[in-house]
Every structure is written in C-alpha cells, then in structure tokens.
Amino acid sequence: RKEVEQDPGPFNVPEGATVAFNCTYSNSASQSFFWYRQDCRKEPKLLMSVYSSGNEDGRFTAQLNRASQYISLLIRDSKLSDSATYLCVVNKGNTGKLIFGQGTTLQVKP
Amino acid sequence: NAGVTQTPKFRILKIGQSMTLQCTQDMNHNYMYWYRQDPGMGLKLIYYSVGAGITDKGEVPNGYNVSRSTTEDFPLRLELAAPSQTSVYFCASIETSGAPYTQYFGPGTRLTVL
C-alpha cells in the first residue's frame, strides 16, 4: 500500500463547478498535512496546510479526518486558472520528511 | 532573496557519465531535500539533510550521493548515469519556525540520460 494515495484523475470540470479531491495516508503518526499545487513542468508550490478543525482559504477548503486517515480538498467556483495537478503531502511520523501523493490532475474547461 | 536556486536547468548525459546537480538556498534553512519526479508520478525523496555535515537516505538513494558542507549548499552527485535516472530533480528546503514544515522548492533540473 502506498503511504499517500490519491486518485490521479484527470478531473474535467466546467468553469464554475465545485470539485473535490480525496487523499488517504497510511502512517497514523503523521502530524502535518498539506495540499500543494503543481503546474505543468514547474516546481510544486504550497496551496494550503490542513488543520484538524478544517480550514478555508477563499474558494479552497481543506478537511482532515484523523480517524479515517483521510484528507480532502474542495474547490468552489472553479476557474480556468485552477487547472493544475494537486499533490497531497503528509509528513512521515514526526520527522521533517514529507511524503507526496501521485497527484490529482484538474482540467477546468470554459 | 533568491530562495532556492538550482543549476543547470537542463542536461543531457550519456550512460556512464557523471555530473553534479547544484542547489543553493539563501533563507538559512537547516533542512534540505532532493526529490526526483518521473512523468505522471509524485515526488520521491532521494536524500535529505537536517544541517551542515548531516545527511541521510530517502526512499530512492541508489545511484546518488550528497554532501552538505555549508548551510546554503546541498549538491547531488550522479556517479554513473543510467537511463533510469532520467527525471526531473527538485531541491527543497524547509522553514521549521512558524508554519510547520513549509517546503520551498527550486525550479528543477531536467535530466535525460541516453
């Protein structure tokens, strides 16, 4: 079983749609969780950290379910510029080592 | 403040050749990392360092070596290039104060081994 698993997609949605990505992780000792965005042939960039109580940043909402070892990212009112690959990232136990999921590709169509 | 810089941006190697991928950060971060990313895949950790003089293996260290003589620099060495090492290589460093484990990435080195 992979340490961090994501549905690779692609997710093809029209502009204005709401889309949700899920991610599961295997290490119950993980303490830090993130969503990164990666544009084609570019380096990953931090989109948002994920907190236990859930958190929102504009059109983006992240949720964490520790009991199920599950993380989600919800994007509302999708824009063309949201087209990218979204990487679920989990720290390995309480170390500085981050484990990346395969990524979920989102394509927003006009 | 340049952040994390990597050189070269692109490189083509022949099988058996050697090269060093350079990585420098000017943010005074102690933690630095090397990842590789194959097409359509996530990032895999090659080596990491928690400070000058300290390095450790990640998930896929075979065929690579690193050193960390200064806080700023973390070069990655390929001794005998193989086609399986064709990939995009990202260097990153971590901010360990404030927001936990926020990684800053360099722009990547695209390596092809023929």
Short mmCIF file of C-alpha atoms in Angstrom, two decimals:
data_model
loop_
_atom_site.label_atom_id
_atom_site.label_comp_id
_atom_site.label_asym_id
_atom_site.label_seq_id
_atom_site.Cartn_x
_atom_site.Cartn_y
_atom_site.Cartn_z
CA ARG A 1 0.00 0.00 0.00
CA LYS A 2 1.33 3.45 -0.89
CA GLU A 3 1.97 5.78 2.02
CA VAL A 4 -0.12 8.53 0.41
CA GLU A 5 -2.76 7.65 -2.16
CA GLN A 6 -4.69 9.90 -4.49
CA ASP A 7 -6.97 9.36 -7.45
CA PRO A 8 -4.82 10.58 -10.37
CA GLY A 9 -7.86 11.72 -12.38
CA PRO A 10 -7.97 13.63 -14.61
CA PHE A 11 -10.96 15.56 -13.35
CA ASN A 12 -12.50 17.54 -16.21
CA VAL A 13 -14.98 20.14 -14.97
CA PRO A 14 -16.64 23.25 -16.43
CA GLU A 15 -15.88 26.71 -15.13
CA GLY A 16 -17.89 27.48 -12.01
CA ALA A 17 -18.16 23.87 -10.91
CA THR A 18 -17.33 22.58 -7.45
CA VAL A 19 -14.81 19.74 -7.36
CA ALA A 20 -13.43 17.66 -4.50
CA PHE A 21 -10.21 15.67 -4.25
CA ASN A 22 -9.52 12.97 -1.69
CA CYS A 23 -6.34 11.54 -0.27
CA THR A 24 -5.62 8.73 2.20
CA TYR A 25 -2.43 8.19 4.20
CA SER A 26 -1.15 5.08 5.92
CA ASN A 27 1.00 6.39 8.79
CA SER A 28 -1.21 7.15 11.78
CA ALA A 29 1.68 9.02 13.43
CA SER A 30 1.65 11.71 10.73
CA GLN A 31 1.08 15.14 12.16
CA SER A 32 1.35 17.64 9.32
CA PHE A 33 -0.73 17.68 6.17
CA PHE A 34 -0.67 19.86 3.09
CA TRP A 35 -2.04 20.42 -0.35
CA TYR A 36 0.46 21.57 -2.97
CA ARG A 37 -0.28 22.77 -6.47
CA GLN A 38 1.99 21.89 -9.39
CA ASP A 39 1.66 23.47 -12.81
CA CYS A 40 2.97 21.62 -15.84
CA ARG A 41 6.78 21.27 -15.76
CA LYS A 42 7.05 23.60 -12.74
CA GLU A 43 8.01 23.08 -9.12
CA PRO A 44 5.29 22.32 -6.52
CA LYS A 45 4.03 25.27 -4.51
CA LEU A 46 2.21 25.19 -1.20
CA LEU A 47 -1.52 25.74 -1.63
CA MET A 48 -2.55 25.32 1.98
CA SER A 49 -1.81 23.46 5.17
CA VAL A 50 -4.57 21.22 6.51
CA TYR A 51 -5.62 21.58 10.13
CA SER A 52 -7.64 19.20 12.29
CA SER A 53 -10.55 21.60 12.52
CA GLY A 54 -10.63 22.12 8.76
CA ASN A 55 -9.65 25.37 7.13
CA GLU A 56 -10.69 27.60 4.30
CA ASP A 57 -8.80 29.98 2.05
CA GLY A 58 -11.10 31.78 -0.36
CA ARG A 59 -12.58 29.20 -2.73
CA PHE A 60 -10.50 26.38 -1.24
CA THR A 61 -11.50 24.27 1.76
CA ALA A 62 -9.36 21.52 3.29
CA GLN A 63 -10.57 18.87 5.72
CA LEU A 64 -8.74 16.28 7.80
CA ASN A 65 -10.23 13.12 9.26
CA ARG A 66 -7.59 11.53 11.51
CA ALA A 67 -9.75 8.52 12.42
CA SER A 68 -10.10 7.55 8.77
CA GLN A 69 -6.64 8.91 7.80
CA TYR A 70 -8.25 10.92 5.07
CA ILE A 71 -7.69 14.43 3.71
CA SER A 72 -9.84 16.34 1.26
CA LEU A 73 -9.65 19.50 -0.82
CA LEU A 74 -12.77 21.25 -2.08
CA ILE A 75 -12.57 23.89 -4.81
CA ARG A 76 -15.66 26.05 -5.33
CA ASP A 77 -16.44 28.15 -8.39
CA SER A 78 -13.61 26.63 -10.44
CA LYS A 79 -11.58 28.97 -12.63
CA LEU A 80 -9.61 28.14 -15.76
CA SER A 81 -6.51 29.10 -13.78
CA ASP A 82 -7.19 26.30 -11.29
CA SER A 83 -6.13 23.76 -13.93
CA ALA A 84 -3.10 22.02 -12.42
CA THR A 85 -2.05 18.92 -10.52
CA TYR A 86 -2.87 18.91 -6.82
CA LEU A 87 -0.50 16.99 -4.57
CA CYS A 88 -1.47 15.62 -1.18
CA VAL A 89 1.51 15.75 1.17
CA VAL A 90 1.95 14.16 4.59
CA ASN A 91 4.90 14.26 6.94
CA LYS A 92 6.45 10.90 7.82
CA GLY A 93 5.73 10.50 11.50
CA ASN A 94 7.19 13.40 13.42
CA THR A 95 10.16 13.93 11.12
CA GLY A 96 10.96 16.54 8.54
CA LYS A 97 10.38 14.02 5.75
CA LEU A 98 7.36 14.77 3.58
CA ILE A 99 5.69 12.04 1.52
CA PHE A 100 3.99 13.13 -1.69
CA GLY A 101 1.00 11.53 -3.30
CA GLN A 102 0.95 10.89 -7.02
CA GLY A 103 -1.19 13.98 -7.58
CA THR A 104 -4.67 14.59 -8.97
CA THR A 105 -4.94 16.41 -12.27
CA LEU A 106 -7.68 19.01 -12.67
CA GLN A 107 -8.66 20.46 -16.03
CA VAL A 108 -11.20 23.29 -15.92
CA LYS A 109 -12.93 23.85 -19.26
CA PRO A 110 -14.60 27.07 -20.47
CA ASN B 1 16.26 36.94 -1.55
CA ALA B 2 16.52 34.33 -4.31
CA GLY B 3 15.01 31.41 -2.35
CA VAL B 4 16.11 28.01 -3.65
CA THR B 5 18.15 28.00 -6.85
CA GLN B 6 19.19 25.01 -8.94
CA THR B 7 21.65 24.61 -11.78
CA PRO B 8 21.65 23.51 -14.50
CA LYS B 9 18.05 23.79 -15.72
CA PHE B 10 18.53 21.10 -18.36
CA ARG B 11 21.18 18.46 -19.02
CA ILE B 12 21.65 15.50 -21.33
CA LEU B 13 24.10 12.83 -20.20
CA LYS B 14 25.43 9.72 -21.82
CA ILE B 15 25.25 6.40 -19.96
CA GLY B 16 28.13 6.14 -17.51
CA GLN B 17 28.87 9.86 -17.32
CA SER B 18 28.91 11.74 -14.03
CA MET B 19 27.53 15.09 -13.01
CA THR B 20 26.64 17.23 -10.01
CA LEU B 21 23.32 18.99 -9.65
CA GLN B 22 23.75 22.18 -7.68
CA CYS B 23 21.29 23.53 -5.10
CA THR B 24 21.62 26.68 -3.03
CA GLN B 25 19.25 28.40 -0.63
CA ASP B 26 19.67 31.81 0.96
CA MET B 27 16.98 31.51 3.65
CA ASN B 28 19.25 29.97 6.31
CA HIS B 29 17.14 26.81 6.40
CA ASN B 30 18.69 23.81 8.13
CA TYR B 31 16.63 21.15 6.37
CA MET B 32 17.25 20.49 2.68
CA TYR B 33 15.97 17.79 0.35
CA TRP B 34 16.46 16.23 -3.06
CA TYR B 35 13.48 14.73 -4.89
CA ARG B 36 13.02 13.17 -8.27
CA GLN B 37 9.78 13.22 -10.23
CA ASP B 38 9.15 10.83 -13.08
CA PRO B 39 6.43 11.65 -15.64
CA GLY B 40 2.92 11.36 -14.20
CA MET B 41 4.25 10.45 -10.79
CA GLY B 42 4.65 12.12 -7.43
CA LEU B 43 7.92 13.21 -5.89
CA LYS B 44 10.25 10.61 -4.41
CA LEU B 45 12.80 11.57 -1.77
CA ILE B 46 16.39 10.77 -2.71
CA TYR B 47 18.40 12.27 0.17
CA TYR B 48 17.88 14.87 2.82
CA SER B 49 19.93 16.84 5.31
CA VAL B 50 19.00 18.34 8.68
CA GLY B 51 22.06 20.56 8.86
CA ALA B 52 25.62 21.08 7.67
CA GLY B 53 27.59 17.84 7.90
CA ILE B 54 24.48 15.65 8.34
CA THR B 55 22.82 13.72 5.51
CA ASP B 56 20.51 10.72 5.32
CA LYS B 57 18.94 8.48 2.71
CA GLY B 58 15.39 8.85 1.47
CA GLU B 59 13.26 6.37 -0.48
CA VAL B 60 15.41 6.10 -3.64
CA PRO B 61 19.10 6.84 -2.82
CA ASN B 62 20.77 4.24 -5.04
CA GLY B 63 22.96 5.78 -7.73
CA TYR B 64 23.24 9.14 -5.95
CA ASN B 65 25.46 10.82 -3.38
CA VAL B 66 25.16 14.08 -1.47
CA SER B 67 27.24 16.30 0.75
CA ARG B 68 26.39 19.25 2.98
CA SER B 69 29.46 21.26 3.88
CA THR B 70 27.56 24.54 4.35
CA THR B 71 24.03 25.52 5.36
CA GLU B 72 23.45 27.07 1.92
CA ASP B 73 24.58 24.32 -0.45
CA PHE B 74 23.34 20.76 -0.96
CA PRO B 75 24.76 19.28 -4.20
CA LEU B 76 23.55 15.94 -5.61
CA ARG B 77 26.09 13.74 -7.40
CA LEU B 78 25.34 11.12 -10.05
CA GLU B 79 28.41 8.93 -10.48
CA LEU B 80 27.45 6.53 -13.30
CA ALA B 81 24.40 7.86 -15.10
CA ALA B 82 21.79 5.31 -16.19
CA PRO B 83 18.64 5.76 -18.33
CA SER B 84 16.54 5.04 -15.21
CA GLN B 85 17.82 8.32 -13.78
CA THR B 86 16.09 10.32 -16.50
CA SER B 87 13.79 12.52 -14.45
CA VAL B 88 13.14 16.00 -13.11
CA TYR B 89 15.10 16.72 -9.95
CA PHE B 90 13.82 19.18 -7.37
CA CYS B 91 15.74 20.58 -4.46
CA ALA B 92 13.80 21.96 -1.49
CA SER B 93 14.38 23.48 1.91
CA ILE B 94 12.14 23.76 4.93
CA GLU B 95 11.11 26.59 7.17
CA THR B 96 10.97 24.99 10.63
CA SER B 97 9.82 28.01 12.61
CA GLY B 98 6.33 29.46 12.30
CA ALA B 99 4.25 27.39 9.86
CA PRO B 100 5.38 23.74 10.25
CA TYR B 101 7.32 22.04 7.50
CA THR B 102 6.56 24.51 4.72
CA GLN B 103 8.82 23.45 1.87
CA TYR B 104 10.28 25.85 -0.66
CA PHE B 105 11.24 24.28 -3.97
CA GLY B 106 13.79 25.19 -6.57
CA PRO B 107 12.71 25.33 -10.24
CA GLY B 108 14.07 21.87 -11.03
CA THR B 109 16.72 20.28 -13.23
CA ARG B 110 15.51 18.24 -16.19
CA LEU B 111 17.95 15.41 -16.78
CA THR B 112 17.94 13.00 -19.71
CA VAL B 113 20.31 10.02 -19.82
CA LEU B 114 20.80 8.47 -23.24
#
